[in-house]
Amino acid sequence: MMRLIAYALFGIGIIAAIVGGAKLPAKQVEYLQQIRPFDVKLAAVEAELKTVDQVKSLEETKASLTKSRDELGGQVEFLKEINEFDVKIADVDADLRSIDQLSAAEVKSLKETKASLTKSRAAVGGWPPEKKGERFSNAIPVFCVGVGIAIVGIVLWRNDIRDRRVAPQAEQAEGELPDTEARTTAADTAPGYIISVQQAIETLMSMMNKASHQELLDEVDKVLSEHVTPFVELRERLIEEMGLSRAAPIMLYMASGERLLNRAWSAEADGYRHESVDAIDEAAGSFQEALQEMEGRNED
Amino acid sequence: MSTENTGGDSVRLGDVAENMGAAYRELTVAAVVLGVIQGVVLNLAFVYAALKLGFSIGGSTVAAIMGYTLLRGVMGVGTMVENNINQTIASGINTAGTGVVFTVPALYLLRANGMEFSFHIGPLILGGIAGAILGTMVIVPLRKQMIEMDRLRFPSGIATSTIIRAGSSGKEKAILLAVGFAISALWKLVLGSGLLDSPSMVETSGFGITEEELHFNFHIIPSYFAPVVYLSLMNLAAGLLAGRGGLAFFAGGALSWWVIAPMSVGMGWTAAAPETAVDGFIYSNMLRPLGIGVLVGGALMGVVTSSPAIRSAFSSLARASKTSGSGRGREELSLTTLMVGTVAGMAIFLIASMMTPGITPTQAVLSTLVGTVWLALAALIVAQATGLTDISPMSGMSLISVTIMLVLLQGNVAGAMVVGVAVCVAIGQAADMMQDLKTGFMIGARPIKQQMVQMATTWIGVLVALGAIYLLWHAGDGGTGGFGEGTALPAPQGGALAGVIESINSGQVPIDKYATGAVVGGLLGAAPQAGLGVLIGLAMYLPFSITLGYGIGCFLQMGIQKTFGRSFCENRLVPFAAGLIVGEALMGIGGAAYSIFSRGG
């Protein structure tokens, strides 16, 4: 229940804060309204000028095609190819005709208009405002209230996590719950997972001398997917229960072992069995360190 | 580079040759040389494409495929981790070019437009190199946090690892990868050709496709609900790989366009908008600037809330841990190396700033310090966003960099741009390094080797890209004006940044939106849900058509997992989705090349 309230407060607070922050200051709105006519005119001028680029690009294509065609000139056997170029050039010409081509004077005039509009647009005053307070909208109180609500939500959320972490331990310590009835926590189950990884690695080691290439690859895959991945999936609960600083070293040792198993797989696939053996041996060391760390933390 | 195959005996073990006693090939001369060559070629091609078309493309998948072909197919020696080194180098050099080509052309264009200032190429080169070094240095300590703790998906990293493993993962996975690739490439080809475009239908019925987007307003749904979906299968595949973890991103988009936008219209806050472009008004004046603020605030708070894990990663570096104690050496660059690299990067940064005309020594020190801090934060934001969604908010981060620096350096454009180049290169490196480290994690590479080669070679990309831009500009009539509006190379990103610089100089920065957005981002980042601030900020910052397509992918994955189980998703959906990503990426490159040549290159 507490978690739900925390989620709701956090969500409402964040939405309110974003909405409050999103509104534009009045002075900026005024400024944007003033420059809008300039932007509309500029867009129109730029659209017209774009045709100049289109024409330029088409003319370049035509020149390139003509050049390639001319290089074939005089050779009867290439008449067919020449004809193909002619067809392509005719297509480009058709495209060129379909565009309202601007004269040099018109282009010059458009560029001048664009420069003048840009200058006038830049001359529009009012933004940024001289008073710093006017840089923020009048929805800032909404933003502040939203921030406050979200902070309350986070505090409740974190408290709920802490209570869940402490509750089973406290109940056990006070003898309210016998060991057998205590809620199963990730910290309780994690050592079992690590031990299962170690057992799977022992099996893997025992088959190294007689296993075929494919059998070994399959077995490493199996250790990763059936024994390591379940521990990886436990990590969020583990962090929640133990806290990040206590859970981090355990997870880092486990990840290191996982990477070494990946190395064993790659080395085996590449045909370096001895490297594969070394990597598995090294991985076993990492998992052992994870287990020691885990047991040490649980004893704390 | 001591792991060249020394030629141990080879015996057959099943259907695979066993290289008995030979060291496992990882960091080899062949991988480095091939990576550098591929990186330089991709860098030149994509710099040109970015000037022509306005976008760039990551080169990891291309490099992985070429690496496989050349190392294993031609030389007959390549291993997966060796190919990972090749692909790390190639994409690092290529990505450095992206950071340069999105920023430096703005300087040339601004001066051509009549703005009076002087700049030299030297400080830009040094700024770019500093960015390349610092981008790698600041992100390396976060590998454990992002990849091993938060388990961020990095969809392109997964796609690259799927390609690298394709030959050995079994026939079924290879077929699924190929099917995904073929569908996506074909779909991209059809979409890009404009065959499905129906602008008149969109106008008359409110339904149809234009410019790779499906419009479905039916003249009933108002434009401010953003009834448009981007028909990219790559985008959908990123959602398929993210699944439930990507839902917050979709929720951020839905909140923006189905709650905030209609509320704003309902309350009459969009009165200044042209009637036909209310959605564009809401996006550019409200949601996008707010989103940038949310991204920054969310990432900052993310650093605070993740500090125990980051501390743990740092202490592990400080102990120079060998992770498993088997005596096989360091797994990550040591803290000392990182500190020396950071100091060296900052020193180069300082020299670049001091060489810039009009910058005082105090301003140079200030811009180095502030620039480095901002660069680290921006790198974190971009790496996290890429890890969560495969989308990089690079332009938003460059915008903030230039804004901060123009204020700090009192309008000195050249000085601000030195920092801008450094930040852009750095954030590109950070995201790229993390993608490659994810690939490395999936195939079991040693992170230290990837980190070393990235640090050692990425600066080459800065030199290549700056050289290309310099040459192209001076290839214009009279030795100037080789790119920009009205030329064969319109340089759209450079033009946009030039426009932003002009508006910053006239004081038109939406400070209110950045500030309120940062507070909201801070709150989201403080929630006990990793990455919430960055995901929602990114969703506000991007057009909803992208977020919607991604969200559909997330829902599809959840449905498939519920119906067929987790194993089906891991073994079948992942290679298929990886194929979708690679297919569109390669067809995108082909499309860009075609576009360049068909316009007379």
mmCIF file with all atom_site columns, C-alpha atoms in Angstrom, chain B residues 409-522:
data_model
loop_
_atom_site.group_PDB
_atom_site.id
_atom_site.type_symbol
_atom_site.label_atom_id
_atom_site.label_alt_id
_atom_site.label_comp_id
_atom_site.label_asym_id
_atom_site.label_entity_id
_atom_site.label_seq_id
_atom_site.pdbx_PDB_ins_code
_atom_site.Cartn_x
_atom_site.Cartn_y
_atom_site.Cartn_z
_atom_site.occupancy
_atom_site.B_iso_or_equiv
_atom_site.pdbx_formal_charge
_atom_site.auth_seq_id
_atom_site.auth_comp_id
_atom_site.auth_asym_id
_atom_site.auth_atom_id
_atom_site.pdbx_PDB_model_num
ATOM 1   C CA . LEU B 1 409 ? 34.973 32.629  -22.503 1.00 0.00 ? 409 LEU B CA 1
ATOM 2   C CA . GLN B 1 410 ? 32.855 35.744  -23.050 1.00 0.00 ? 410 GLN B CA 1
ATOM 3   C CA . GLY B 1 411 ? 31.807 34.900  -26.587 1.00 0.00 ? 411 GLY B CA 1
ATOM 4   C CA . ASN B 1 412 ? 35.172 33.649  -27.906 1.00 0.00 ? 412 ASN B CA 1
ATOM 5   C CA . VAL B 1 413 ? 33.872 31.269  -30.579 1.00 0.00 ? 413 VAL B CA 1
ATOM 6   C CA . ALA B 1 414 ? 37.224 29.656  -31.433 1.00 0.00 ? 414 ALA B CA 1
ATOM 7   C CA . GLY B 1 415 ? 37.968 28.968  -27.757 1.00 0.00 ? 415 GLY B CA 1
ATOM 8   C CA . ALA B 1 416 ? 34.501 27.528  -27.179 1.00 0.00 ? 416 ALA B CA 1
ATOM 9   C CA . MET B 1 417 ? 34.894 25.334  -30.208 1.00 0.00 ? 417 MET B CA 1
ATOM 10  C CA . VAL B 1 418 ? 38.192 23.839  -29.006 1.00 0.00 ? 418 VAL B CA 1
ATOM 11  C CA . VAL B 1 419 ? 36.263 22.619  -25.971 1.00 0.00 ? 419 VAL B CA 1
ATOM 12  C CA . GLY B 1 420 ? 33.324 21.662  -28.214 1.00 0.00 ? 420 GLY B CA 1
ATOM 13  C CA . VAL B 1 421 ? 35.568 19.453  -30.367 1.00 0.00 ? 421 VAL B CA 1
ATOM 14  C CA . ALA B 1 422 ? 37.135 17.876  -27.284 1.00 0.00 ? 422 ALA B CA 1
ATOM 15  C CA . VAL B 1 423 ? 33.740 17.134  -25.735 1.00 0.00 ? 423 VAL B CA 1
ATOM 16  C CA . CYS B 1 424 ? 32.242 15.794  -28.959 1.00 0.00 ? 424 CYS B CA 1
ATOM 17  C CA . VAL B 1 425 ? 35.206 13.497  -29.595 1.00 0.00 ? 425 VAL B CA 1
ATOM 18  C CA . ALA B 1 426 ? 35.225 12.399  -25.950 1.00 0.00 ? 426 ALA B CA 1
ATOM 19  C CA . ILE B 1 427 ? 31.542 11.525  -25.739 1.00 0.00 ? 427 ILE B CA 1
ATOM 20  C CA . GLY B 1 428 ? 31.773 9.610   -29.003 1.00 0.00 ? 428 GLY B CA 1
ATOM 21  C CA . GLN B 1 429 ? 34.747 7.689   -27.626 1.00 0.00 ? 429 GLN B CA 1
ATOM 22  C CA . ALA B 1 430 ? 33.018 6.952   -24.344 1.00 0.00 ? 430 ALA B CA 1
ATOM 23  C CA . ALA B 1 431 ? 29.923 5.493   -25.995 1.00 0.00 ? 431 ALA B CA 1
ATOM 24  C CA . ASP B 1 432 ? 32.009 3.586   -28.521 1.00 0.00 ? 432 ASP B CA 1
ATOM 25  C CA . MET B 1 433 ? 34.390 2.215   -25.869 1.00 0.00 ? 433 MET B CA 1
ATOM 26  C CA . MET B 1 434 ? 31.473 0.997   -23.787 1.00 0.00 ? 434 MET B CA 1
ATOM 27  C CA . GLN B 1 435 ? 29.774 -0.646  -26.810 1.00 0.00 ? 435 GLN B CA 1
ATOM 28  C CA . ASP B 1 436 ? 33.030 -2.428  -27.608 1.00 0.00 ? 436 ASP B CA 1
ATOM 29  C CA . LEU B 1 437 ? 33.557 -3.451  -23.983 1.00 0.00 ? 437 LEU B CA 1
ATOM 30  C CA . LYS B 1 438 ? 30.049 -4.906  -23.991 1.00 0.00 ? 438 LYS B CA 1
ATOM 31  C CA . THR B 1 439 ? 30.963 -6.888  -27.108 1.00 0.00 ? 439 THR B CA 1
ATOM 32  C CA . GLY B 1 440 ? 34.150 -7.922  -25.321 1.00 0.00 ? 440 GLY B CA 1
ATOM 33  C CA . PHE B 1 441 ? 32.170 -9.036  -22.262 1.00 0.00 ? 441 PHE B CA 1
ATOM 34  C CA . MET B 1 442 ? 29.899 -11.182 -24.422 1.00 0.00 ? 442 MET B CA 1
ATOM 35  C CA . ILE B 1 443 ? 32.818 -12.978 -26.050 1.00 0.00 ? 443 ILE B CA 1
ATOM 36  C CA . GLY B 1 444 ? 35.109 -13.016 -23.032 1.00 0.00 ? 444 GLY B CA 1
ATOM 37  C CA . ALA B 1 445 ? 37.796 -10.559 -24.110 1.00 0.00 ? 445 ALA B CA 1
ATOM 38  C CA . ARG B 1 446 ? 40.225 -9.063  -21.596 1.00 0.00 ? 446 ARG B CA 1
ATOM 39  C CA . PRO B 1 447 ? 39.020 -5.481  -21.063 1.00 0.00 ? 447 PRO B CA 1
ATOM 40  C CA . ILE B 1 448 ? 42.517 -4.112  -20.457 1.00 0.00 ? 448 ILE B CA 1
ATOM 41  C CA . LYS B 1 449 ? 43.585 -5.036  -23.985 1.00 0.00 ? 449 LYS B CA 1
ATOM 42  C CA . GLN B 1 450 ? 40.621 -3.249  -25.521 1.00 0.00 ? 450 GLN B CA 1
ATOM 43  C CA . GLN B 1 451 ? 41.220 -0.216  -23.306 1.00 0.00 ? 451 GLN B CA 1
ATOM 44  C CA . MET B 1 452 ? 44.904 -0.112  -24.254 1.00 0.00 ? 452 MET B CA 1
ATOM 45  C CA . VAL B 1 453 ? 44.310 -0.217  -28.000 1.00 0.00 ? 453 VAL B CA 1
ATOM 46  C CA . GLN B 1 454 ? 41.518 2.340   -27.868 1.00 0.00 ? 454 GLN B CA 1
ATOM 47  C CA . MET B 1 455 ? 43.730 4.716   -25.888 1.00 0.00 ? 455 MET B CA 1
ATOM 48  C CA . ALA B 1 456 ? 46.712 4.132   -28.171 1.00 0.00 ? 456 ALA B CA 1
ATOM 49  C CA . THR B 1 457 ? 45.036 4.528   -31.551 1.00 0.00 ? 457 THR B CA 1
ATOM 50  C CA . THR B 1 458 ? 41.930 6.661   -31.341 1.00 0.00 ? 458 THR B CA 1
ATOM 51  C CA . TRP B 1 459 ? 43.782 9.981   -31.792 1.00 0.00 ? 459 TRP B CA 1
ATOM 52  C CA . ILE B 1 460 ? 44.528 8.908   -35.377 1.00 0.00 ? 460 ILE B CA 1
ATOM 53  C CA . GLY B 1 461 ? 40.847 9.472   -36.140 1.00 0.00 ? 461 GLY B CA 1
ATOM 54  C CA . VAL B 1 462 ? 41.078 13.118  -35.046 1.00 0.00 ? 462 VAL B CA 1
ATOM 55  C CA . LEU B 1 463 ? 44.013 13.785  -37.376 1.00 0.00 ? 463 LEU B CA 1
ATOM 56  C CA . VAL B 1 464 ? 42.410 12.007  -40.333 1.00 0.00 ? 464 VAL B CA 1
ATOM 57  C CA . ALA B 1 465 ? 39.065 13.787  -39.948 1.00 0.00 ? 465 ALA B CA 1
ATOM 58  C CA . LEU B 1 466 ? 40.598 17.235  -39.426 1.00 0.00 ? 466 LEU B CA 1
ATOM 59  C CA . GLY B 1 467 ? 42.893 16.699  -42.409 1.00 0.00 ? 467 GLY B CA 1
ATOM 60  C CA . ALA B 1 468 ? 39.937 15.704  -44.566 1.00 0.00 ? 468 ALA B CA 1
ATOM 61  C CA . ILE B 1 469 ? 37.864 18.719  -43.485 1.00 0.00 ? 469 ILE B CA 1
ATOM 62  C CA . TYR B 1 470 ? 40.794 21.085  -44.031 1.00 0.00 ? 470 TYR B CA 1
ATOM 63  C CA . LEU B 1 471 ? 41.412 19.724  -47.535 1.00 0.00 ? 471 LEU B CA 1
ATOM 64  C CA . LEU B 1 472 ? 37.736 19.747  -48.510 1.00 0.00 ? 472 LEU B CA 1
ATOM 65  C CA . TRP B 1 473 ? 37.274 23.349  -47.362 1.00 0.00 ? 473 TRP B CA 1
ATOM 66  C CA . HIS B 1 474 ? 40.316 24.527  -49.275 1.00 0.00 ? 474 HIS B CA 1
ATOM 67  C CA . ALA B 1 475 ? 39.239 22.589  -52.367 1.00 0.00 ? 475 ALA B CA 1
ATOM 68  C CA . GLY B 1 476 ? 36.524 25.214  -52.966 1.00 0.00 ? 476 GLY B CA 1
ATOM 69  C CA . ASP B 1 477 ? 36.720 28.049  -55.519 1.00 0.00 ? 477 ASP B CA 1
ATOM 70  C CA . GLY B 1 478 ? 39.630 30.325  -54.643 1.00 0.00 ? 478 GLY B CA 1
ATOM 71  C CA . GLY B 1 479 ? 40.859 27.920  -51.968 1.00 0.00 ? 479 GLY B CA 1
ATOM 72  C CA . THR B 1 480 ? 37.885 28.371  -49.690 1.00 0.00 ? 480 THR B CA 1
ATOM 73  C CA . GLY B 1 481 ? 34.186 27.496  -49.308 1.00 0.00 ? 481 GLY B CA 1
ATOM 74  C CA . GLY B 1 482 ? 34.543 23.811  -50.182 1.00 0.00 ? 482 GLY B CA 1
ATOM 75  C CA . PHE B 1 483 ? 31.472 22.921  -48.137 1.00 0.00 ? 483 PHE B CA 1
ATOM 76  C CA . GLY B 1 484 ? 28.319 24.591  -46.838 1.00 0.00 ? 484 GLY B CA 1
ATOM 77  C CA . GLU B 1 485 ? 24.966 25.660  -48.230 1.00 0.00 ? 485 GLU B CA 1
ATOM 78  C CA . GLY B 1 486 ? 24.894 25.765  -52.026 1.00 0.00 ? 486 GLY B CA 1
ATOM 79  C CA . THR B 1 487 ? 27.872 23.423  -52.490 1.00 0.00 ? 487 THR B CA 1
ATOM 80  C CA . ALA B 1 488 ? 28.005 19.695  -53.181 1.00 0.00 ? 488 ALA B CA 1
ATOM 81  C CA . LEU B 1 489 ? 28.748 19.196  -49.462 1.00 0.00 ? 489 LEU B CA 1
ATOM 82  C CA . PRO B 1 490 ? 26.065 21.109  -47.515 1.00 0.00 ? 490 PRO B CA 1
ATOM 83  C CA . ALA B 1 491 ? 27.472 20.111  -44.062 1.00 0.00 ? 491 ALA B CA 1
ATOM 84  C CA . PRO B 1 492 ? 24.044 20.198  -42.356 1.00 0.00 ? 492 PRO B CA 1
ATOM 85  C CA . GLN B 1 493 ? 25.310 19.453  -38.816 1.00 0.00 ? 493 GLN B CA 1
ATOM 86  C CA . GLY B 1 494 ? 28.006 22.124  -39.031 1.00 0.00 ? 494 GLY B CA 1
ATOM 87  C CA . GLY B 1 495 ? 25.415 24.568  -40.355 1.00 0.00 ? 495 GLY B CA 1
ATOM 88  C CA . ALA B 1 496 ? 23.041 23.757  -37.493 1.00 0.00 ? 496 ALA B CA 1
ATOM 89  C CA . LEU B 1 497 ? 25.776 24.249  -34.893 1.00 0.00 ? 497 LEU B CA 1
ATOM 90  C CA . ALA B 1 498 ? 26.752 27.541  -36.523 1.00 0.00 ? 498 ALA B CA 1
ATOM 91  C CA . GLY B 1 499 ? 23.109 28.646  -36.183 1.00 0.00 ? 499 GLY B CA 1
ATOM 92  C CA . VAL B 1 500 ? 23.087 27.622  -32.530 1.00 0.00 ? 500 VAL B CA 1
ATOM 93  C CA . ILE B 1 501 ? 26.287 29.593  -31.859 1.00 0.00 ? 501 ILE B CA 1
ATOM 94  C CA . GLU B 1 502 ? 24.744 32.666  -33.424 1.00 0.00 ? 502 GLU B CA 1
ATOM 95  C CA . SER B 1 503 ? 21.632 32.333  -31.251 1.00 0.00 ? 503 SER B CA 1
ATOM 96  C CA . ILE B 1 504 ? 23.693 31.720  -28.103 1.00 0.00 ? 504 ILE B CA 1
ATOM 97  C CA . ASN B 1 505 ? 25.683 34.859  -28.823 1.00 0.00 ? 505 ASN B CA 1
ATOM 98  C CA . SER B 1 506 ? 22.403 36.780  -29.042 1.00 0.00 ? 506 SER B CA 1
ATOM 99  C CA . GLY B 1 507 ? 21.367 35.371  -25.630 1.00 0.00 ? 507 GLY B CA 1
ATOM 100 C CA . GLN B 1 508 ? 18.554 33.113  -26.845 1.00 0.00 ? 508 GLN B CA 1
ATOM 101 C CA . VAL B 1 509 ? 19.351 30.062  -24.767 1.00 0.00 ? 509 VAL B CA 1
ATOM 102 C CA . PRO B 1 510 ? 16.306 28.480  -23.063 1.00 0.00 ? 510 PRO B CA 1
ATOM 103 C CA . ILE B 1 511 ? 17.880 28.679  -19.608 1.00 0.00 ? 511 ILE B CA 1
ATOM 104 C CA . ASP B 1 512 ? 14.500 28.226  -17.885 1.00 0.00 ? 512 ASP B CA 1
ATOM 105 C CA . LYS B 1 513 ? 13.942 24.906  -19.649 1.00 0.00 ? 513 LYS B CA 1
ATOM 106 C CA . TYR B 1 514 ? 17.450 23.629  -18.931 1.00 0.00 ? 514 TYR B CA 1
ATOM 107 C CA . ALA B 1 515 ? 17.150 24.584  -15.252 1.00 0.00 ? 515 ALA B CA 1
ATOM 108 C CA . THR B 1 516 ? 13.686 23.164  -14.607 1.00 0.00 ? 516 THR B CA 1
ATOM 109 C CA . GLY B 1 517 ? 14.527 20.110  -16.698 1.00 0.00 ? 517 GLY B CA 1
ATOM 110 C CA . ALA B 1 518 ? 17.667 19.504  -14.633 1.00 0.00 ? 518 ALA B CA 1
ATOM 111 C CA . VAL B 1 519 ? 15.636 19.569  -11.400 1.00 0.00 ? 519 VAL B CA 1
ATOM 112 C CA . VAL B 1 520 ? 13.117 17.076  -12.838 1.00 0.00 ? 520 VAL B CA 1
ATOM 113 C CA . GLY B 1 521 ? 16.019 14.918  -14.051 1.00 0.00 ? 521 GLY B CA 1
ATOM 114 C CA . GLY B 1 522 ? 17.540 15.048  -10.570 1.00 0.00 ? 522 GLY B CA 1
#
